[in-house]
Coordinates of N, CA and C in Angstrom, one line a residue:
Chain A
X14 N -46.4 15.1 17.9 CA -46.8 14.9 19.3 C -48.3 15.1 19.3
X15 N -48.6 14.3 19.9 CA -50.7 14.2 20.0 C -50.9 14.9 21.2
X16 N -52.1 15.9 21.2 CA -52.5 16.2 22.2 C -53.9 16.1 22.6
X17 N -53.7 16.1 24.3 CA -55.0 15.6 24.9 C -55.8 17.1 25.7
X18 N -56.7 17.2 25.6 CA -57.4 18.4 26.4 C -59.0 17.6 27.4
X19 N -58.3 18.0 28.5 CA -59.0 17.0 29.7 C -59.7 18.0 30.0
X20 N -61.1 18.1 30.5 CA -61.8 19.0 31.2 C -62.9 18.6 32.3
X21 N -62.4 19.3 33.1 CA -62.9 18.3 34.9 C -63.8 19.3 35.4
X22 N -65.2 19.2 35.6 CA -65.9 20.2 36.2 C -66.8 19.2 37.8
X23 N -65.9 18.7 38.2 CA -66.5 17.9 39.7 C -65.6 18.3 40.7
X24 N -66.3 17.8 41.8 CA -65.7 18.5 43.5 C -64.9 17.1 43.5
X25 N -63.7 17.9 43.8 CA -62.6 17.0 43.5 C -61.6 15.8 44.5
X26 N -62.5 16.2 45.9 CA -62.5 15.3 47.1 C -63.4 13.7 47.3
X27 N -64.6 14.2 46.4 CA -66.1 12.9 46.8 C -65.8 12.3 45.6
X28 N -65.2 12.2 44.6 CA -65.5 11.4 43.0 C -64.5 10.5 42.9
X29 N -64.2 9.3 42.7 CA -63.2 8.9 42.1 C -62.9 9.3 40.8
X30 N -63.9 9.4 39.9 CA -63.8 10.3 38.4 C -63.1 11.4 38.6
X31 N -62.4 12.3 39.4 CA -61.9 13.4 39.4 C -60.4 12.8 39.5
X32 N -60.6 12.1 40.0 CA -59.0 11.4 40.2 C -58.2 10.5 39.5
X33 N -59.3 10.1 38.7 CA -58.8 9.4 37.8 C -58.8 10.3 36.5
X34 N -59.0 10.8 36.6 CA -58.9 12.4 35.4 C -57.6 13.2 35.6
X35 N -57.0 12.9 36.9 CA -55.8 14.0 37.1 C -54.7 12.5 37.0
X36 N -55.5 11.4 37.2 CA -53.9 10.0 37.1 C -54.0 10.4 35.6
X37 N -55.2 9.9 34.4 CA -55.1 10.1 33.0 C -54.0 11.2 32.3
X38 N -54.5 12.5 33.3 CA -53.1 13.7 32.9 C -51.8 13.6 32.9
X39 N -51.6 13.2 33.9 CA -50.2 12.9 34.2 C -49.6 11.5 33.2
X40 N -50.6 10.8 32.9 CA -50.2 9.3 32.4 C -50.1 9.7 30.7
X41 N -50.7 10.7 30.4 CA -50.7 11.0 28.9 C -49.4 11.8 28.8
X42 N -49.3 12.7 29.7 CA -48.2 13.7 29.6 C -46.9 12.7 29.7
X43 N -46.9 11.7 30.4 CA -45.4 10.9 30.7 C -45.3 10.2 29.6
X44 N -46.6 10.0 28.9 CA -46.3 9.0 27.6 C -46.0 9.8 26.3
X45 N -45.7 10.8 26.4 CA -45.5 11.9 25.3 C -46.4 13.0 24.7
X46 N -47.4 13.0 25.1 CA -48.4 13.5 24.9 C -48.3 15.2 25.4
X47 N -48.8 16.6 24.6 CA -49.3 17.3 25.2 C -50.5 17.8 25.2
X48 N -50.4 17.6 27.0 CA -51.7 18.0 27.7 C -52.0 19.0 28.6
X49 N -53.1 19.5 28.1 CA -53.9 20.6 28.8 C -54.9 20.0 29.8
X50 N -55.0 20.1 31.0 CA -55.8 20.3 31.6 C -57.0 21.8 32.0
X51 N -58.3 21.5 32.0 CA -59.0 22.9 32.2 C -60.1 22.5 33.5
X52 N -60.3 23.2 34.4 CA -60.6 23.0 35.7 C -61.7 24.0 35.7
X53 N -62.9 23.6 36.1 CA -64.5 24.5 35.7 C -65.4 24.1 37.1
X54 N -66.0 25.4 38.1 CA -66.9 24.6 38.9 C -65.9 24.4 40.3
X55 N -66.3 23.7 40.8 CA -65.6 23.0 42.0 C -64.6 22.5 41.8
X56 N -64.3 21.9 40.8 CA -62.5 21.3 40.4 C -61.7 22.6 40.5
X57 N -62.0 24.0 40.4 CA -60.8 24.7 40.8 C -60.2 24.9 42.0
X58 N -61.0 24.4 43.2 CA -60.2 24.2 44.1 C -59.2 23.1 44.6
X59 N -59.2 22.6 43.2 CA -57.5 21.9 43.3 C -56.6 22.3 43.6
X60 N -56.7 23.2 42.1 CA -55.3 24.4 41.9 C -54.7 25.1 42.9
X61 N -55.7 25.3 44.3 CA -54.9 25.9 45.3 C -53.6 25.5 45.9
X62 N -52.8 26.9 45.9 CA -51.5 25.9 46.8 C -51.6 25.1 48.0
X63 N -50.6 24.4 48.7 CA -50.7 24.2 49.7 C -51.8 22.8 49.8
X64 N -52.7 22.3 49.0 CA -53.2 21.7 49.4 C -53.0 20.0 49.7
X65 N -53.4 19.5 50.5 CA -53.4 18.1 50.8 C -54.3 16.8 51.0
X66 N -54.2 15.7 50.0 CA -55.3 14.9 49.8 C -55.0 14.3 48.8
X67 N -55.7 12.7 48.7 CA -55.4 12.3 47.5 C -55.3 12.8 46.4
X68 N -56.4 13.5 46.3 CA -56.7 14.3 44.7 C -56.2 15.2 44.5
X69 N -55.3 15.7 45.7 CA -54.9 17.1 45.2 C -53.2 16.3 45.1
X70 N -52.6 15.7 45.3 CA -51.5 14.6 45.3 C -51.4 14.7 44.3
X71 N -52.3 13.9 43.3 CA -52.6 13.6 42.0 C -52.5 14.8 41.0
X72 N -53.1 15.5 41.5 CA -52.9 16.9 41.1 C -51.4 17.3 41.2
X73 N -51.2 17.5 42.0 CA -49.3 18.1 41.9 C -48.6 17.2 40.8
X74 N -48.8 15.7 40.8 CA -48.3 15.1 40.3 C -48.3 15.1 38.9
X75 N -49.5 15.5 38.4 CA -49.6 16.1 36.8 C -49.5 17.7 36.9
X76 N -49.4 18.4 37.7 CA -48.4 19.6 37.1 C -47.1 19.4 37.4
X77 N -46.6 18.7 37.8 CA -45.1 18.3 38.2 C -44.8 17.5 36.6
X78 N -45.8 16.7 36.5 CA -45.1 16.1 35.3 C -45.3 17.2 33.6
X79 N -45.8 18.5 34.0 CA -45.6 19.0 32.6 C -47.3 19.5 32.1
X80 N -48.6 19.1 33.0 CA -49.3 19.6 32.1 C -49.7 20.6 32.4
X81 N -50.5 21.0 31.3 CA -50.9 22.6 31.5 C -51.8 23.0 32.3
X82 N -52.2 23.5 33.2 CA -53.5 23.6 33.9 C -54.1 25.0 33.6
X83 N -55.5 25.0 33.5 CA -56.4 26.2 33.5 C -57.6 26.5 34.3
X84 N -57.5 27.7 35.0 CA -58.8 27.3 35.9 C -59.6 28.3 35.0
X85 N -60.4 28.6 35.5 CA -61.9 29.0 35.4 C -61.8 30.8 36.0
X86 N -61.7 31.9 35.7 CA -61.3 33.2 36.9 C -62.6 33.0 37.2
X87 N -63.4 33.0 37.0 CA -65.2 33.3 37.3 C -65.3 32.4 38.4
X88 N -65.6 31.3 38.0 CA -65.2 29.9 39.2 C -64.5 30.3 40.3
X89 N -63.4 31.1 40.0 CA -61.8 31.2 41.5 C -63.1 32.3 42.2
X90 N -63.4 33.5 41.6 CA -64.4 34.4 42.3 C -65.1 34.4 42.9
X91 N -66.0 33.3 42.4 CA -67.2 32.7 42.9 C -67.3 32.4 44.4
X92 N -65.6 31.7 44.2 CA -65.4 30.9 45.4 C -64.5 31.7 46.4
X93 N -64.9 33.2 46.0 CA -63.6 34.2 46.9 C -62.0 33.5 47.0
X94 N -61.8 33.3 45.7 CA -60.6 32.7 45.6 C -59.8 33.4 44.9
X95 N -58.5 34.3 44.8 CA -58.2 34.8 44.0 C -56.4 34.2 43.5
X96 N -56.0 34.9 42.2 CA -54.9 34.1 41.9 C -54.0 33.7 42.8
X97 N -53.6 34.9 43.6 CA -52.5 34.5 44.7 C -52.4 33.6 45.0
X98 N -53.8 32.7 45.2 CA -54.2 31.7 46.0 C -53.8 30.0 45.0
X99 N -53.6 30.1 43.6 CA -53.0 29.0 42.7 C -51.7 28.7 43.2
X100 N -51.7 27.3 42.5 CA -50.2 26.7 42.6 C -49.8 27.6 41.7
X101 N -48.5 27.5 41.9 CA -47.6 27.9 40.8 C -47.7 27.2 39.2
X102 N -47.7 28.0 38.3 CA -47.9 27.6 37.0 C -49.4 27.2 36.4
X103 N -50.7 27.4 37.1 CA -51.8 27.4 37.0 C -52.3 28.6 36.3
X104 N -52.3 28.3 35.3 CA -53.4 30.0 34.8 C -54.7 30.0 35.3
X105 N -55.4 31.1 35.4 CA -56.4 31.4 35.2 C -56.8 32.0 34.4
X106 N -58.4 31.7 33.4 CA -58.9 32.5 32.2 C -59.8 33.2 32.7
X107 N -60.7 33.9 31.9 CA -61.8 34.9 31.9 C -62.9 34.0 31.1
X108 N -62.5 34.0 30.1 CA -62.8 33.0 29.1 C -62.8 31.2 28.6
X109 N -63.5 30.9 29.3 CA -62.6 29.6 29.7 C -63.1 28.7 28.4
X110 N -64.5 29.3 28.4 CA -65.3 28.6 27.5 C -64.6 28.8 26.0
X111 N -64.3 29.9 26.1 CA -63.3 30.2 24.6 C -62.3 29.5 24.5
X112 N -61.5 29.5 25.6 CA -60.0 28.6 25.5 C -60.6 27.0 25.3
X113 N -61.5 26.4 25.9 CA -61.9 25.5 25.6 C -62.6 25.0 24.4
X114 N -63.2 25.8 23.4 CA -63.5 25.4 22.2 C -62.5 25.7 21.5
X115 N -61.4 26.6 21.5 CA -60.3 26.4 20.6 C -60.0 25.6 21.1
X116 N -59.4 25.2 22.1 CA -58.2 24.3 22.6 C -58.7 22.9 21.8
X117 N -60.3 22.4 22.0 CA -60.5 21.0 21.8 C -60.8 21.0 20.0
X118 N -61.6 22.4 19.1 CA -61.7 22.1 18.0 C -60.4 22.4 17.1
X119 N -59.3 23.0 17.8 CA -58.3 23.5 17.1 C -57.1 22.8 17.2
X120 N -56.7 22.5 18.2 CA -55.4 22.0 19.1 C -55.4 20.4 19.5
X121 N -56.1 19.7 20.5 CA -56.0 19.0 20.5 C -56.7 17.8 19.5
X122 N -56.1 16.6 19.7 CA -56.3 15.3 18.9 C -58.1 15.1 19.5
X123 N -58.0 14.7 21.0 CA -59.2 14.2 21.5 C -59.3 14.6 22.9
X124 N -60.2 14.5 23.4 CA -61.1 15.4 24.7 C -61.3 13.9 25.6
X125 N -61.1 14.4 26.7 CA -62.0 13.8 27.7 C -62.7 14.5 28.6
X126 N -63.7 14.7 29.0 CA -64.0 15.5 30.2 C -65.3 14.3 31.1
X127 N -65.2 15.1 32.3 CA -65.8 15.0 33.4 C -66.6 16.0 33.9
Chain B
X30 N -73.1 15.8 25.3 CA -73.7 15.3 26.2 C -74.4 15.8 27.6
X31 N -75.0 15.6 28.0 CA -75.2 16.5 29.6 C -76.0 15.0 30.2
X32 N -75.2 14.8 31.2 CA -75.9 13.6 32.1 C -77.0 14.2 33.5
X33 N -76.2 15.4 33.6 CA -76.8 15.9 34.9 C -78.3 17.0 34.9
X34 N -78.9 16.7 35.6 CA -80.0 17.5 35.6 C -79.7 19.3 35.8
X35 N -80.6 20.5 35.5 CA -80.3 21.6 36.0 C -80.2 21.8 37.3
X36 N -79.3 22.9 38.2 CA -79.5 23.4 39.6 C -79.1 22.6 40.8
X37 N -78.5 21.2 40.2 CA -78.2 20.6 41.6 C -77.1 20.8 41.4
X38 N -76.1 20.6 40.1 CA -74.8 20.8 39.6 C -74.3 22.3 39.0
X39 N -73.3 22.4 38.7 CA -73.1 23.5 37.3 C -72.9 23.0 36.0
X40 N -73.4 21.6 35.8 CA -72.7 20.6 35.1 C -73.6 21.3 33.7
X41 N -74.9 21.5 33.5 CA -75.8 22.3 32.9 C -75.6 24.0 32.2
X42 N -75.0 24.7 33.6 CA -74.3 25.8 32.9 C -73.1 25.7 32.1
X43 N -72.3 25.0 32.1 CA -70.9 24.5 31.6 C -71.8 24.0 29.9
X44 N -72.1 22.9 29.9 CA -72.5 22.6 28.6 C -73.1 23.5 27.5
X45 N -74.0 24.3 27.9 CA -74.9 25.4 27.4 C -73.9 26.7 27.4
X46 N -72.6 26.9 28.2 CA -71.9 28.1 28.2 C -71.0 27.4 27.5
X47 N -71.1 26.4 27.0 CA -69.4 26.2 25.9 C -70.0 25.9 24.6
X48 N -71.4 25.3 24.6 CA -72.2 25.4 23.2 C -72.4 26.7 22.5
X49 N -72.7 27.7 23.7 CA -73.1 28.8 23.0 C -71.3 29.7 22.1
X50 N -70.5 29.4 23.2 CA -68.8 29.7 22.5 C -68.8 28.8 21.3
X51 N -69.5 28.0 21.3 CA -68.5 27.0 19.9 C -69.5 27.7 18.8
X52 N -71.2 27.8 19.3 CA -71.9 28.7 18.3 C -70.7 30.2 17.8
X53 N -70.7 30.8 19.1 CA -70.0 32.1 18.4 C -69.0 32.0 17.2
X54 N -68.2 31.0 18.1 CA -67.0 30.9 16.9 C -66.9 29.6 15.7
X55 N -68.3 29.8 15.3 CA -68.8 29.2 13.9 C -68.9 27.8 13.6
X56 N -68.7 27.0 15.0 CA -69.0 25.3 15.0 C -70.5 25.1 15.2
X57 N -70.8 23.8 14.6 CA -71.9 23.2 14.5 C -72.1 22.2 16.2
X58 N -72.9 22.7 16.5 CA -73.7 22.1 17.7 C -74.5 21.1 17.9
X59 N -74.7 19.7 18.4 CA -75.6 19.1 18.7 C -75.1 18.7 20.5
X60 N -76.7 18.9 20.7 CA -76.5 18.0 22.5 C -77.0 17.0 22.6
X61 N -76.9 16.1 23.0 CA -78.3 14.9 23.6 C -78.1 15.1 25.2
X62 N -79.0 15.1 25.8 CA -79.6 15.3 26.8 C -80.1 12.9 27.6
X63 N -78.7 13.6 28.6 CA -79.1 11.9 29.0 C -79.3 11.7 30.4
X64 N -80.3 10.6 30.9 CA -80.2 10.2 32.2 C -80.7 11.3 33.1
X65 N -80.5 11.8 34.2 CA -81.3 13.3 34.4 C -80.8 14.7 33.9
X66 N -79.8 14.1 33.1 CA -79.9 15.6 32.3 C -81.4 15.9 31.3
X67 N -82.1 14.9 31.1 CA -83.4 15.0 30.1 C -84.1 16.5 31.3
X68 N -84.0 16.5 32.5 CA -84.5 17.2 33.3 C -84.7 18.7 32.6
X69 N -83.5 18.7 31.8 CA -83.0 20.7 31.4 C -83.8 20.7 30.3
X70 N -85.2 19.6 29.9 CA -85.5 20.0 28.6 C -86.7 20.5 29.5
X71 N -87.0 20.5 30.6 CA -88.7 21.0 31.2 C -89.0 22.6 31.0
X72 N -90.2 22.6 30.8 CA -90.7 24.2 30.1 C -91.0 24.5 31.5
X73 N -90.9 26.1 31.4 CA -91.3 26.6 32.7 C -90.4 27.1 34.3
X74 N -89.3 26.5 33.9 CA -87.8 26.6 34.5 C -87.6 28.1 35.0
X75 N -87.9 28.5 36.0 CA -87.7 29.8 36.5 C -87.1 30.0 38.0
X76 N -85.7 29.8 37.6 CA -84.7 30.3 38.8 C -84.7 31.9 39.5
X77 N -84.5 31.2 40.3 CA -84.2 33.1 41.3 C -83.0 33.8 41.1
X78 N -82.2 33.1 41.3 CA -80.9 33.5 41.4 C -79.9 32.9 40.5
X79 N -79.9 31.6 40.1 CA -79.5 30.6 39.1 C -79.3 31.3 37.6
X80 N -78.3 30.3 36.9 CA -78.2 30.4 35.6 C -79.3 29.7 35.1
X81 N -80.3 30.8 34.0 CA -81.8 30.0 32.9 C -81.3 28.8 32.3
X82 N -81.1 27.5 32.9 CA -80.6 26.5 31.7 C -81.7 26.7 30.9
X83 N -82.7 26.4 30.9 CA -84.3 26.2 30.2 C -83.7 27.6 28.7
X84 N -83.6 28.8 29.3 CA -83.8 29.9 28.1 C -82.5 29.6 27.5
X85 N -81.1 29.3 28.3 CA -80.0 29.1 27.4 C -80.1 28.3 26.6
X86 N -80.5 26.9 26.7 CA -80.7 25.9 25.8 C -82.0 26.3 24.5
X87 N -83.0 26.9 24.5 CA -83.3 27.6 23.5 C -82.8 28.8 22.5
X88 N -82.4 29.3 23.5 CA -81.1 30.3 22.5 C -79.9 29.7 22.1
X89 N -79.8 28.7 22.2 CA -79.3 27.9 21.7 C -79.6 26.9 19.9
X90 N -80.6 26.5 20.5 CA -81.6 25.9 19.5 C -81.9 26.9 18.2
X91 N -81.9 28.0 18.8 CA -82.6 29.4 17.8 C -81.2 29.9 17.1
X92 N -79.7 29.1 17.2 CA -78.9 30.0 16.9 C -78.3 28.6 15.9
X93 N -79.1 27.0 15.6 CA -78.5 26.3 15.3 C -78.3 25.0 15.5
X94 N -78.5 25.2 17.0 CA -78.0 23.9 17.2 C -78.9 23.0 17.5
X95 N -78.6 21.1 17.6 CA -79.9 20.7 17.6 C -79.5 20.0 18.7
X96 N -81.0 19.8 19.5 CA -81.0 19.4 20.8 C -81.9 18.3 20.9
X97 N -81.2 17.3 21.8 CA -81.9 15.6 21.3 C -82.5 15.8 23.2
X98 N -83.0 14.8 23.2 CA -83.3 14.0 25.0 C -83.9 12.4 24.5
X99 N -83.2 11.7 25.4 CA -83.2 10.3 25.3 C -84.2 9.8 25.9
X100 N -85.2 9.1 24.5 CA -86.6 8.8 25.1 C -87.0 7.9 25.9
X101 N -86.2 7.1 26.1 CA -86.0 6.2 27.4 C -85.9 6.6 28.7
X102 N -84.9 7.9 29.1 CA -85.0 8.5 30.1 C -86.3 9.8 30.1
X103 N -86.6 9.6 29.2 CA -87.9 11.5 29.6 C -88.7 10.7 29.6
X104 N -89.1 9.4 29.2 CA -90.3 8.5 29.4 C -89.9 8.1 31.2
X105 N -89.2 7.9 31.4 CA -89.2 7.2 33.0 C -89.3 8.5 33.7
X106 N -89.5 9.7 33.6 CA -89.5 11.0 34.4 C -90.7 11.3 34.1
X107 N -91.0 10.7 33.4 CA -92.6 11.6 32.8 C -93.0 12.6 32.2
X108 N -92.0 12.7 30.7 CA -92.2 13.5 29.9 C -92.5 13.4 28.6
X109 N -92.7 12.3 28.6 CA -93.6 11.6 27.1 C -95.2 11.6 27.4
X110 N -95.8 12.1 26.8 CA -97.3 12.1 26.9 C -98.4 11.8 25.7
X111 N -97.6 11.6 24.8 CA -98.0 11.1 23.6 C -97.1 9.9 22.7
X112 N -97.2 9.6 21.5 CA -96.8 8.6 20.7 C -95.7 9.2 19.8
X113 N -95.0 8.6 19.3 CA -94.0 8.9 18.0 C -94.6 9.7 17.3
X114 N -94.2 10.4 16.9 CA -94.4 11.8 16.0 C -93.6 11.2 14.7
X115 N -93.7 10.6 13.5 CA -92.7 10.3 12.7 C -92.5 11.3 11.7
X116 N -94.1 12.7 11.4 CA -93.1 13.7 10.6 C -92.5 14.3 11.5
X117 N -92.5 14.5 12.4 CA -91.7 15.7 13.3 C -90.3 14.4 13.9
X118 N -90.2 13.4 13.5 CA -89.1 12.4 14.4 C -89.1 12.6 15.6
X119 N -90.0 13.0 16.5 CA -89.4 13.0 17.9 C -91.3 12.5 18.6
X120 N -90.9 12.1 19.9 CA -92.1 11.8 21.0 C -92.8 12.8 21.3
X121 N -94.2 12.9 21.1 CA -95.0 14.0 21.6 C -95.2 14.6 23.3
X122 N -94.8 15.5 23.3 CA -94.3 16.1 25.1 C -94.8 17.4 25.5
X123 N -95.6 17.7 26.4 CA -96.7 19.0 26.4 C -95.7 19.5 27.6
X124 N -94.9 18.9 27.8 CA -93.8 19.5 29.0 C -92.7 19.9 28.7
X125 N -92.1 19.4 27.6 CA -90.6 19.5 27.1 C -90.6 20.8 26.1
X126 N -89.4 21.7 26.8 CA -89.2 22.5 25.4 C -89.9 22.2 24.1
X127 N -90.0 22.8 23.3 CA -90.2 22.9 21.9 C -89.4 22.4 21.0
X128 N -88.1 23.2 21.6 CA -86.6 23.3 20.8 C -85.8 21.9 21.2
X129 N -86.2 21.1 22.1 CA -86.0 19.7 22.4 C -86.5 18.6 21.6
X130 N -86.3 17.9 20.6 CA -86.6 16.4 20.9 C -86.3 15.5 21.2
X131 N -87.5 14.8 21.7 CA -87.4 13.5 22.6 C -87.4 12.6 21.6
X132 N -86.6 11.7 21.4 CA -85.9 10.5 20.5 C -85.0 9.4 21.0
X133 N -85.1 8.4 20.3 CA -83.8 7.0 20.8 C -82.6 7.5 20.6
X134 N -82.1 6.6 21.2 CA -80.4 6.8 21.8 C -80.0 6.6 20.5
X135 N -80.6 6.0 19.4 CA -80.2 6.1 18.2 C -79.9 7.6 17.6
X136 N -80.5 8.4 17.9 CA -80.5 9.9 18.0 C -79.1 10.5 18.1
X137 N -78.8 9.5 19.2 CA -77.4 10.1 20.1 C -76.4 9.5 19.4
X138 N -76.8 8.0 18.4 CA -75.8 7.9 17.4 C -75.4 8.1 16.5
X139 N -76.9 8.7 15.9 CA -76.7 9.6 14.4 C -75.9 11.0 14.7
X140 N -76.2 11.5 16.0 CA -75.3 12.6 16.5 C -73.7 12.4 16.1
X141 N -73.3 11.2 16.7 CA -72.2 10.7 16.9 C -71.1 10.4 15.2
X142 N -72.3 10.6 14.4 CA -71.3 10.1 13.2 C -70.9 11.7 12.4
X143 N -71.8 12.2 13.3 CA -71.2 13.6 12.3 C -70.7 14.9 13.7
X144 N -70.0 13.9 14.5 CA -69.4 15.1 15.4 C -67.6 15.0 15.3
X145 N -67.1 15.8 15.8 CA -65.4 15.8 15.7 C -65.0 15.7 17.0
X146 N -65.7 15.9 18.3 CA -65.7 16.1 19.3 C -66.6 15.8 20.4
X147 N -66.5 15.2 21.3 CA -67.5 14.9 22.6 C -66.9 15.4 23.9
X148 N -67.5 16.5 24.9 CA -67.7 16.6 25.4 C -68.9 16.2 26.5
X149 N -68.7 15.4 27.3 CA -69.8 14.9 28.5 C -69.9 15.5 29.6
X150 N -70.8 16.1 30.1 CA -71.0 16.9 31.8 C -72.0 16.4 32.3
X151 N -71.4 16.1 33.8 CA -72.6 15.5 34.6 C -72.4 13.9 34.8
X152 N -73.4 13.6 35.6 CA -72.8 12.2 35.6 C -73.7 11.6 37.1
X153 N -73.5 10.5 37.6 CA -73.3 10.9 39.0 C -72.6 10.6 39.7

């Protein structure tokens, strides 16, 4: 099984690149693939529950279909955001930058980011 | 890669804060610097409150890694002020880092043949 590690650091309402980064998630993970998504910056306010909009749609729709999501804890802070405040099954790291150099030199096949 | 300039984005801290983790944990580094990201090679970069892209990207440089800017874009910003440097391989620049050189996108493709991974930040 190949895996993909996506990393989205844009405001995830104004881009179409943000959204087409969370269709790619979902579209790798249905094609067999596992995928990590990591969320850096203004993309963590995806992860919030409750939310509504295309991109966050898109969003449910690739953690519904299986992939991994990670936010950023520094990022959620930043933004007076705290875990409570995630979907369900969203981690949050400390270290994000660490999980993301293992994740892409260790783990996954190939990277995409935004 | 870094497309985006310093301080309008975080696109700059993200790049330089995951270079410096792949430094820690013993990977080989290159950046090229594209489009207004050539912006984060300017000397003299002194935020108030901001993350130092300017000093991160030299502590950077000092720990390894090598850092390109695309001489097509630091020439249309105005940061070429001299001619091809061919012992040193890079454009002469009384503005740009030190730890920067300015070079062709060819740069970005000799990068490209000895990397395992691409990461891109920024954009617009």
């Amino acid at each position: 099984m190949a895996r993909t590690a996506l990393i989205l650091a844009r405001i995830p309402h104004a881009e179409d690149d943000a959204e087409r980064t969370l269709g790619y998630a979902r579209y790798l993970k249905e094609s067999g693939d596992d995928v990590a998504l990591y969320l850096l910056g203004d993309a963590v306010l995806l992860a919030r529950s409750g939310m509504a909009s295309s991109a966050a749609d898109r969003f449910w729709g690739a953690l519904s279909a299986g992939v991994q999501v990670f936010v950023s804890e520094n990022d959620l802070r930043a933004r007076a955001l705290g875990e409570d405040r995630l979907a369900p099954g969203v981690s949050a790291i400390l270290d994000i930058e660490g999980a993301i150099v293992d994740d892409v030199m260790g783990k996954s096949e190939r990277v995409i980011s935004w | 890669m870094l497309f985006s300039g310093p301080y309008g984005s975080q696109s700059a801290d993200f790049a330089c804060k995951i270079a410096a983790k792949a430094l820690d944990k013993g990977h080989r580094v290159n950046i090229f610097l594209y489009g207004e990201g050539v912006h984060a090679q300017m000397k003299g970069q002194a935020p108030k409150v901001f993350f130092n892209v300017a000093k991160a990207l030299q502590a950077i440089a000092t720990r390894g890694a090598i850092i390109k800017a695309c001489s097509r874009c630091s020439q249309a910003r105005g940061y070429i002020d001299g001619a091809y440097d061919e012992s040193q391989d890079r454009y002469i620049s009384t503005k740009a880092l030190d730890e920067v050189k300015i070079h062709s996108l060819y740069g970005f493709i000799d990068m490209l043949y000895s990397t395992d991974r691409l990461l891109v930040f920024g954009g617009a």
